[in-house]
Amino acid sequence: MSLGHRFRAGQTCARVDPSIKEMTMRQLIRLLCGMLALAAVTTGAHAQPFLVGTQTARVGACYDGVANRTYDLLEVRRFYSNQYSDKVAALGAPSPFPGGQPEIINAMPDPSGIHLLAVQSAINGVQFWIARNGAFVSISQAGVRQFGTCNFHPMFAAQFPMPQPVTWTNNATYTFGFAPQNVGAPGTFGAPRTLPAKLFDEGLYVGQPLLVAPALASTCLSSAAGDSSAFYRCVLGSTLGQRERAALECSQSSSSPQEATLCLLAQNMGGNERANLEKVRQCYAQYGERWDQYPLCLAGDQVDPNVMNLVSCARTHLQSGRQPDYWTLGYCAVGDKLLAGLNPNAESSVAINCAIATQGNPKAFAICTGGTLLANELDKCLTDGVGDNGCFGKNNTLTQAYERVDEELAAALGKSNPAYTAWRAARLASDPAAMARAVKDVDRELNRAADNISNEAARAAERAGNLVADVMPRVTIGKKCAKVWGKKMCL
């Protein structure tokens, strides 16, 4: 077990029988900590292993310039009856008063991994640390102040290496969004990024369209009472899939793209990884890039190498002025477990990237994931109401676009094709889950039939591909252009 896992703040080895006050410091520390550990064992369950011996080594010294005192930096190894051993650390010094008790101060590794050791503090709101460079510092809300220096054996410090961010060596590029004619120049919602090449196969992935039923638009319009943001939030809350909705919620609850990225990773993790990410996210929400405050933020937490690694990754990848990347930070945080832990899905990465890029603006998120045709129609709801001459009326441009896609798919696949009938049923029902399945089925059917399709059907597929650019987002992995639905698309 690593240093400090069994040493609890507030314990002391300070009460000594006067008959042993002439003992050497090393003998005293060994006896005191041995008595403490034995007492802890004997008060627990009878089946617990008991302490059989200790081995104490002086590994350095620390000078407190405020109190003008020098402490021995001690490493105590404890041996138990079940052949188990662990290590604890402490600062020790003789009492400054004649006949007084020696002063013993517990120490444990820094849970953030930034400093070497956290030293027990009796002052509320102030923590003491031994930095990796030997500085003896205090950390409070007011900042960091050095009040002394420490020297220690390199082998002692080597037990607590600073985590190094994990990076991949084989990269692929990816971009996301709509066609240039739909939202402007490529990169409107993010320039090309890099991701692990093994994460997805190269190609172009079509995301599912956002389907808004007129009845939903009417309900949201009433509840929003003229508030544009509330209206968009209401619509998106009912039209997005579960993962996409979670992405929007992260962007709305975060104050920066960096914090949103941490939230998104936590949402898509499970178990301990999610809890660890949440700790770091809370620290980031409170302190941002004031990394010197993270030891204070995490003080008192159990030492966990995974949390240390997350802090190290955050320091590397969450820098102001630099757009954070979900996949880069995710790989750094969990390494090769990324594939299983994040359950990667190329289509859902549209919502992830849109959440980071749009910073909680529901309309911008709707444009990013649903296109400007959808946003224009929703804006019309706010100005002209729903139906008739308002939004989602008989001749609205969004419905026309979907109906034209229906027509071209029917011509390319046939009206009796299961993929086509599933697509049309999902669209008419405005069912996000059914549409997600239908998009994959249509894509598979069109690609399967590509070599045997008639010229007329091929032209219909190409026309459908052109129309898709207006109503469905897409992600390109590794390639700038690819053939989708019979049409060469580029992003």
Short mmCIF file of C-alpha atoms in Angstrom, two decimals, residues 10-420:
data_model
loop_
_atom_site.label_atom_id
_atom_site.label_comp_id
_atom_site.label_asym_id
_atom_site.label_seq_id
_atom_site.Cartn_x
_atom_site.Cartn_y
_atom_site.Cartn_z
CA GLY A 10 -5.10 14.00 13.77
CA GLN A 11 -3.29 10.93 15.10
CA THR A 12 -0.28 11.66 17.24
CA CYS A 13 2.62 9.75 18.76
CA ALA A 14 3.26 12.50 21.29
CA ARG A 15 2.37 11.03 24.71
CA VAL A 16 5.48 9.54 26.27
CA ASP A 17 6.38 8.08 29.65
CA PRO A 18 8.98 10.38 31.36
CA SER A 19 11.26 7.41 31.92
CA ILE A 20 12.01 7.19 28.20
CA LYS A 21 12.45 10.87 27.46
CA GLU A 22 16.21 10.41 27.08
CA MET A 23 15.79 7.98 24.18
CA THR A 24 17.05 8.95 20.74
CA MET A 25 14.62 10.51 18.28
CA ARG A 26 14.66 7.41 16.07
CA GLN A 27 13.95 5.08 18.97
CA LEU A 28 11.21 7.38 20.21
CA ILE A 29 9.47 7.58 16.85
CA ARG A 30 9.67 3.82 16.41
CA LEU A 31 8.15 3.21 19.86
CA LEU A 32 5.48 5.87 19.54
CA CYS A 33 4.23 4.83 16.10
CA GLY A 34 4.43 1.19 17.06
CA MET A 35 2.24 1.85 20.10
CA LEU A 36 -0.22 3.77 17.89
CA ALA A 37 -0.48 1.04 15.28
CA LEU A 38 -0.82 -1.70 17.92
CA ALA A 39 -3.60 0.22 19.62
CA ALA A 40 -5.40 0.63 16.31
CA VAL A 41 -5.20 -3.10 15.63
CA THR A 42 -6.29 -4.24 19.10
CA THR A 43 -9.37 -2.01 19.04
CA GLY A 44 -10.56 -3.51 15.73
CA ALA A 45 -11.89 -6.95 14.91
CA HIS A 46 -10.09 -9.87 16.60
CA ALA A 47 -9.25 -11.33 13.20
CA GLN A 48 -7.22 -8.27 12.21
CA PRO A 49 -3.48 -8.74 11.71
CA PHE A 50 -1.39 -7.20 14.46
CA LEU A 51 1.76 -5.14 14.29
CA VAL A 52 4.95 -7.10 14.85
CA GLY A 53 7.57 -4.44 14.23
CA THR A 54 8.55 -1.12 12.68
CA GLN A 55 11.52 0.21 10.80
CA THR A 56 12.17 3.94 10.84
CA ALA A 57 14.48 5.84 8.56
CA ARG A 58 15.39 9.49 8.45
CA VAL A 59 15.03 10.47 4.79
CA GLY A 60 15.49 14.23 5.05
CA ALA A 61 14.81 17.38 7.01
CA CYS A 62 12.54 20.41 6.76
CA TYR A 63 13.21 23.89 8.09
CA ASP A 64 10.27 26.06 9.19
CA GLY A 65 11.45 29.64 8.79
CA VAL A 66 8.46 31.11 10.64
CA ALA A 67 8.91 29.02 13.77
CA ASN A 68 12.68 28.75 13.26
CA ARG A 69 12.53 24.98 13.78
CA THR A 70 14.05 22.03 11.98
CA TYR A 71 12.11 18.77 11.62
CA ASP A 72 13.35 15.33 10.70
CA LEU A 73 11.49 13.88 7.72
CA LEU A 74 10.79 10.28 8.72
CA GLU A 75 9.69 7.22 6.81
CA VAL A 76 8.24 4.46 8.99
CA ARG A 77 7.66 0.99 7.59
CA ARG A 78 5.22 -1.13 9.62
CA PHE A 79 5.23 -4.94 9.57
CA TYR A 80 2.15 -7.03 10.39
CA SER A 81 1.51 -10.60 11.42
CA ASN A 82 0.13 -11.54 7.98
CA GLN A 83 3.46 -10.55 6.34
CA TYR A 84 1.88 -7.34 5.09
CA SER A 85 3.74 -4.05 5.43
CA ASP A 86 3.00 -0.41 4.70
CA LYS A 87 4.69 2.94 5.00
CA VAL A 88 3.75 6.15 6.73
CA ALA A 89 5.59 9.46 6.97
CA ALA A 90 5.93 12.15 9.58
CA LEU A 91 7.87 15.21 10.61
CA GLY A 92 9.44 14.88 14.03
CA ALA A 93 11.26 17.23 16.39
CA PRO A 94 12.09 17.32 20.11
CA SER A 95 9.90 19.49 22.28
CA PRO A 96 11.07 23.11 22.54
CA PHE A 97 10.22 22.98 26.24
CA PRO A 98 12.23 21.08 28.88
CA GLY A 99 10.50 17.81 29.69
CA GLY A 100 7.91 18.42 27.00
CA GLN A 101 6.55 15.88 24.59
CA PRO A 102 8.22 15.54 21.20
CA GLU A 103 6.29 16.99 18.27
CA ILE A 104 5.12 14.50 15.65
CA ILE A 105 3.27 15.73 12.56
CA ASN A 106 1.71 13.26 10.15
CA ALA A 107 2.25 13.49 6.39
CA MET A 108 0.72 11.77 3.38
CA PRO A 109 1.10 11.94 -0.41
CA ASP A 110 -0.57 14.85 -2.20
CA PRO A 111 -3.86 13.51 -3.66
CA SER A 112 -3.49 15.86 -6.65
CA GLY A 113 0.00 14.58 -7.50
CA ILE A 114 1.25 18.17 -7.87
CA HIS A 115 3.28 18.24 -4.63
CA LEU A 116 5.15 15.48 -2.83
CA LEU A 117 3.53 15.35 0.62
CA ALA A 118 0.60 16.93 2.45
CA VAL A 119 1.52 17.78 6.04
CA GLN A 120 -1.15 17.67 8.76
CA SER A 121 -2.50 21.12 9.56
CA ALA A 122 -4.27 22.34 12.69
CA ILE A 123 -5.33 25.61 11.06
CA ASN A 124 -8.73 25.74 9.33
CA GLY A 125 -8.50 26.73 5.70
CA VAL A 126 -4.73 26.35 5.52
CA GLN A 127 -2.82 23.29 4.34
CA PHE A 128 0.92 22.66 4.45
CA TRP A 129 2.81 20.89 1.71
CA ILE A 130 6.27 19.68 0.83
CA ALA A 131 6.70 20.56 -2.84
CA ARG A 132 8.62 18.39 -5.27
CA ASN A 133 11.31 21.05 -5.54
CA GLY A 134 11.80 21.03 -1.76
CA ALA A 135 9.79 24.14 -0.93
CA PHE A 136 7.88 24.01 2.37
CA VAL A 137 4.65 25.88 1.53
CA SER A 138 1.25 26.80 2.90
CA ILE A 139 -1.82 26.94 0.64
CA SER A 140 -5.01 28.84 1.43
CA GLN A 141 -7.66 30.72 -0.49
CA ALA A 142 -5.27 33.67 -0.42
CA GLY A 143 -2.68 31.74 -2.41
CA VAL A 144 0.56 29.87 -1.94
CA ARG A 145 3.33 31.06 0.41
CA GLN A 146 6.71 29.47 0.97
CA PHE A 147 7.83 29.54 4.58
CA GLY A 148 10.67 27.02 4.60
CA THR A 149 12.68 24.44 2.72
CA CYS A 150 13.04 20.65 2.78
CA ASN A 151 15.82 18.33 1.71
CA PHE A 152 15.11 14.65 1.15
CA HIS A 153 16.69 11.57 -0.34
CA PRO A 154 15.93 11.18 -4.08
CA MET A 155 14.90 7.54 -3.58
CA PHE A 156 12.25 8.66 -1.10
CA ALA A 157 10.80 11.19 -3.57
CA ALA A 158 10.95 8.61 -6.39
CA GLN A 159 8.16 6.66 -4.66
CA PHE A 160 5.74 9.41 -5.67
CA PRO A 161 6.42 10.24 -9.33
CA MET A 162 4.34 12.97 -10.95
CA PRO A 163 1.90 11.36 -13.39
CA GLN A 164 2.75 11.87 -17.05
CA PRO A 165 -0.12 12.48 -19.50
CA VAL A 166 -0.85 9.57 -21.84
CA THR A 167 -0.73 10.39 -25.53
CA TRP A 168 -1.25 8.34 -28.65
CA THR A 169 1.20 8.16 -31.52
CA ASN A 170 -1.11 7.14 -34.36
CA ASN A 171 -3.46 10.00 -35.24
CA ALA A 172 -6.43 10.52 -37.52
CA THR A 173 -8.17 13.83 -38.19
CA TYR A 174 -11.86 14.45 -37.85
CA THR A 175 -14.27 17.27 -38.55
CA PHE A 176 -17.96 17.67 -37.83
CA GLY A 177 -20.91 19.83 -38.79
CA PHE A 178 -23.03 20.64 -41.82
CA ALA A 179 -22.27 21.43 -45.41
CA PRO A 180 -20.69 24.85 -46.06
CA GLN A 181 -23.86 26.14 -47.74
CA ASN A 182 -25.82 25.28 -44.60
CA VAL A 183 -23.89 26.96 -41.80
CA GLY A 184 -21.08 28.87 -43.45
CA ALA A 185 -17.45 27.99 -43.94
CA PRO A 186 -16.16 24.62 -42.68
CA GLY A 187 -14.95 24.92 -39.13
CA THR A 188 -17.84 27.11 -37.99
CA PHE A 189 -18.18 24.83 -34.99
CA GLY A 190 -14.58 23.69 -34.73
CA ALA A 191 -11.47 23.24 -36.86
CA PRO A 192 -10.23 19.73 -37.73
CA ARG A 193 -9.07 17.81 -34.65
CA THR A 194 -7.04 14.68 -34.05
CA LEU A 195 -8.12 11.47 -32.37
CA PRO A 196 -6.71 7.94 -31.93
CA ALA A 197 -6.66 6.34 -35.37
CA LYS A 198 -7.97 3.05 -33.97
CA LEU A 199 -11.05 4.68 -32.45
CA PHE A 200 -13.16 4.78 -35.62
CA ASP A 201 -12.81 3.51 -39.16
CA GLU A 202 -12.08 6.18 -41.73
CA GLY A 203 -15.09 7.51 -43.53
CA LEU A 204 -18.05 9.83 -43.29
CA TYR A 205 -20.77 9.21 -40.73
CA VAL A 206 -24.23 10.75 -41.00
CA GLY A 207 -25.85 11.80 -37.75
CA GLN A 208 -29.55 11.58 -37.13
CA PRO A 209 -31.78 14.57 -37.94
CA LEU A 210 -33.57 16.47 -35.19
CA LEU A 211 -37.27 15.77 -35.63
CA VAL A 212 -39.72 18.27 -34.15
CA ALA A 213 -43.43 17.46 -34.17
CA PRO A 214 -45.79 20.46 -34.48
CA ALA A 215 -47.54 19.43 -31.26
CA LEU A 216 -44.23 19.57 -29.40
CA ALA A 217 -43.43 22.99 -30.86
CA SER A 218 -46.83 24.25 -29.72
CA THR A 219 -46.37 22.88 -26.18
CA CYS A 220 -42.89 24.37 -25.86
CA LEU A 221 -44.05 27.70 -27.24
CA SER A 222 -46.73 27.94 -24.53
CA SER A 223 -44.39 26.96 -21.71
CA ALA A 224 -41.59 29.30 -22.85
CA ALA A 225 -43.86 32.37 -22.74
CA GLY A 226 -41.83 34.22 -25.36
CA ASP A 227 -38.40 33.26 -23.98
CA SER A 228 -36.36 32.11 -26.99
CA SER A 229 -33.78 30.17 -24.95
CA ALA A 230 -36.46 28.42 -22.91
CA PHE A 231 -38.27 27.47 -26.13
CA TYR A 232 -35.14 25.97 -27.67
CA ARG A 233 -34.29 24.12 -24.45
CA CYS A 234 -37.78 22.64 -24.34
CA VAL A 235 -37.66 21.49 -27.96
CA LEU A 236 -34.18 20.00 -27.66
CA GLY A 237 -35.06 18.25 -24.41
CA SER A 238 -37.70 16.19 -26.23
CA THR A 239 -35.98 15.64 -29.58
CA LEU A 240 -32.45 14.67 -28.57
CA GLY A 241 -31.37 11.17 -27.69
CA GLN A 242 -30.21 10.39 -24.15
CA ARG A 243 -26.50 10.90 -24.81
CA GLU A 244 -27.10 14.03 -26.88
CA ARG A 245 -29.35 15.48 -24.18
CA ALA A 246 -26.68 14.80 -21.56
CA ALA A 247 -24.17 16.64 -23.76
CA LEU A 248 -26.41 19.71 -23.92
CA GLU A 249 -26.94 19.63 -20.14
CA CYS A 250 -23.17 19.59 -19.59
CA SER A 251 -22.68 22.61 -21.81
CA GLN A 252 -25.43 24.52 -19.98
CA SER A 253 -24.15 23.69 -16.49
CA SER A 254 -20.53 24.58 -17.28
CA SER A 255 -18.95 28.01 -17.35
CA SER A 256 -16.33 27.20 -19.99
CA PRO A 257 -15.61 24.72 -22.78
CA GLN A 258 -12.91 23.20 -20.57
CA GLU A 259 -15.33 22.51 -17.73
CA ALA A 260 -17.91 21.19 -20.21
CA THR A 261 -15.35 18.72 -21.56
CA LEU A 262 -14.76 17.32 -18.07
CA CYS A 263 -18.52 17.07 -17.53
CA LEU A 264 -18.99 15.23 -20.84
CA LEU A 265 -16.30 12.71 -19.99
CA ALA A 266 -17.87 12.08 -16.59
CA GLN A 267 -21.28 11.58 -18.22
CA ASN A 268 -19.92 8.87 -20.49
CA MET A 269 -17.85 7.07 -17.87
CA GLY A 270 -18.99 4.61 -15.27
CA GLY A 271 -18.11 3.66 -11.74
CA ASN A 272 -14.90 4.99 -10.26
CA GLU A 273 -13.85 6.89 -13.38
CA ARG A 274 -16.97 9.05 -13.19
CA ALA A 275 -16.44 9.79 -9.48
CA ASN A 276 -12.80 10.72 -10.09
CA LEU A 277 -13.65 12.97 -13.01
CA GLU A 278 -16.32 14.68 -10.94
CA LYS A 279 -13.73 15.53 -8.26
CA VAL A 280 -11.46 17.15 -10.81
CA ARG A 281 -14.40 18.90 -12.50
CA GLN A 282 -15.47 20.45 -9.19
CA CYS A 283 -11.93 21.70 -8.61
CA TYR A 284 -11.84 23.14 -12.12
CA ALA A 285 -15.20 24.84 -11.61
CA GLN A 286 -13.84 26.47 -8.44
CA TYR A 287 -10.24 27.22 -9.38
CA GLY A 288 -9.97 26.95 -13.16
CA GLU A 289 -6.30 27.02 -14.16
CA ARG A 290 -5.06 28.01 -10.69
CA TRP A 291 -3.38 24.62 -10.43
CA ASP A 292 -1.58 25.57 -7.22
CA GLN A 293 -4.99 25.42 -5.49
CA TYR A 294 -5.75 21.83 -6.53
CA PRO A 295 -3.83 20.29 -3.63
CA LEU A 296 -6.05 22.34 -1.31
CA CYS A 297 -9.18 21.38 -3.29
CA LEU A 298 -8.39 17.67 -2.99
CA ALA A 299 -6.93 17.80 0.53
CA GLY A 300 -8.35 15.09 2.75
CA ASP A 301 -9.27 12.80 -0.15
CA GLN A 302 -7.88 9.33 -0.28
CA VAL A 303 -4.73 9.11 -2.38
CA ASP A 304 -5.68 7.72 -5.78
CA PRO A 305 -3.19 7.53 -8.68
CA ASN A 306 -6.10 7.83 -11.13
CA VAL A 307 -7.09 11.22 -9.71
CA MET A 308 -3.46 12.34 -9.87
CA ASN A 309 -3.38 11.32 -13.52
CA LEU A 310 -6.59 13.23 -14.23
CA VAL A 311 -5.15 16.41 -12.71
CA SER A 312 -2.03 15.97 -14.81
CA CYS A 313 -4.15 15.48 -17.96
CA ALA A 314 -6.25 18.53 -17.15
CA ARG A 315 -3.14 20.68 -16.68
CA THR A 316 -1.89 19.54 -20.09
CA HIS A 317 -5.07 19.72 -22.17
CA LEU A 318 -7.37 22.29 -20.53
CA GLN A 319 -5.57 25.52 -21.25
CA SER A 320 -7.28 28.86 -21.83
CA GLY A 321 -7.16 30.03 -25.41
CA ARG A 322 -6.96 26.45 -26.62
CA GLN A 323 -10.13 24.64 -27.67
CA PRO A 324 -10.39 21.51 -25.52
CA ASP A 325 -10.87 18.18 -27.25
CA TYR A 326 -13.02 15.44 -25.75
CA TRP A 327 -11.17 12.53 -27.31
CA THR A 328 -7.69 13.88 -26.50
CA LEU A 329 -8.50 14.44 -22.84
CA GLY A 330 -10.41 11.16 -22.68
CA TYR A 331 -7.49 9.14 -24.00
CA CYS A 332 -5.13 10.87 -21.59
CA ALA A 333 -7.48 10.11 -18.70
CA VAL A 334 -8.16 6.42 -19.35
CA GLY A 335 -5.68 5.33 -22.05
CA ASP A 336 -6.53 2.14 -23.89
CA LYS A 337 -9.69 1.75 -21.81
CA LEU A 338 -11.12 4.58 -23.93
CA LEU A 339 -12.73 2.20 -26.40
CA ALA A 340 -14.73 0.39 -23.74
CA GLY A 341 -15.15 3.18 -21.21
CA LEU A 342 -16.43 5.90 -23.52
CA ASN A 343 -18.48 3.58 -25.74
CA PRO A 344 -17.41 5.69 -28.72
CA ASN A 345 -19.90 6.38 -31.47
CA ALA A 346 -18.92 8.59 -34.39
CA GLU A 347 -22.43 9.99 -34.88
CA SER A 348 -22.87 10.93 -31.23
CA SER A 349 -19.59 12.85 -31.34
CA VAL A 350 -21.52 15.54 -33.26
CA ALA A 351 -23.45 16.37 -30.09
CA ILE A 352 -20.31 16.12 -27.94
CA ASN A 353 -18.39 18.59 -30.09
CA CYS A 354 -21.39 20.87 -30.50
CA ALA A 355 -21.85 20.97 -26.72
CA ILE A 356 -18.24 22.09 -26.22
CA ALA A 357 -18.29 24.59 -29.09
CA THR A 358 -21.64 26.29 -28.38
CA GLN A 359 -21.05 26.77 -24.63
CA GLY A 360 -24.61 26.20 -23.49
CA ASN A 361 -26.43 28.34 -26.07
CA PRO A 362 -29.47 26.20 -26.97
CA LYS A 363 -30.09 27.85 -30.34
CA ALA A 364 -26.46 27.50 -31.38
CA PHE A 365 -26.60 23.86 -30.29
CA ALA A 366 -29.74 23.35 -32.40
CA ILE A 367 -28.00 24.83 -35.45
CA CYS A 368 -24.90 22.75 -34.84
CA THR A 369 -26.81 19.47 -34.48
CA GLY A 370 -29.92 20.19 -36.58
CA GLY A 371 -28.90 22.76 -39.18
CA THR A 372 -30.11 26.23 -40.04
CA LEU A 373 -33.29 24.97 -41.75
CA LEU A 374 -34.46 23.65 -38.39
CA ALA A 375 -33.40 26.81 -36.54
CA ASN A 376 -35.16 29.02 -39.09
CA GLU A 377 -38.35 27.02 -38.65
CA LEU A 378 -38.15 27.22 -34.85
CA ASP A 379 -37.55 30.97 -35.02
CA LYS A 380 -40.71 31.21 -37.11
CA CYS A 381 -42.61 29.52 -34.26
CA LEU A 382 -41.58 32.38 -31.99
CA THR A 383 -42.71 35.07 -34.40
CA ASP A 384 -45.69 33.53 -36.24
CA GLY A 385 -46.92 30.68 -34.06
CA VAL A 386 -47.39 27.04 -35.06
CA GLY A 387 -49.27 25.76 -38.13
CA ASP A 388 -51.02 27.52 -41.03
CA ASN A 389 -48.76 30.44 -41.91
CA GLY A 390 -46.52 29.80 -38.91
CA CYS A 391 -43.86 27.20 -38.35
CA PHE A 392 -44.37 23.60 -39.48
CA GLY A 393 -47.18 24.69 -41.73
CA LYS A 394 -48.08 22.86 -44.90
CA ASN A 395 -45.43 24.48 -47.06
CA ASN A 396 -42.62 24.96 -44.55
CA THR A 397 -39.12 24.51 -45.97
CA LEU A 398 -37.99 21.95 -43.39
CA THR A 399 -40.89 19.59 -44.02
CA GLN A 400 -40.42 20.06 -47.75
CA ALA A 401 -36.79 19.05 -47.42
CA TYR A 402 -37.70 15.88 -45.52
CA GLU A 403 -40.45 15.01 -48.00
CA ARG A 404 -38.04 15.39 -50.89
CA VAL A 405 -35.59 13.09 -49.10
CA ASP A 406 -38.49 10.62 -48.71
CA GLU A 407 -39.25 10.82 -52.43
CA GLU A 408 -35.67 10.26 -53.53
CA LEU A 409 -35.16 7.40 -51.07
CA ALA A 410 -38.35 5.75 -52.33
CA ALA A 411 -37.08 6.07 -55.92
CA ALA A 412 -33.66 4.70 -54.99
CA LEU A 413 -34.71 1.83 -52.70
CA GLY A 414 -38.36 1.20 -53.52
CA LYS A 415 -41.35 2.04 -51.32
CA SER A 416 -41.54 -1.50 -50.00
CA ASN A 417 -37.91 -1.55 -48.83
CA PRO A 418 -37.84 -2.03 -45.02
CA ALA A 419 -35.14 0.62 -44.59
CA TYR A 420 -37.24 3.19 -46.43
#
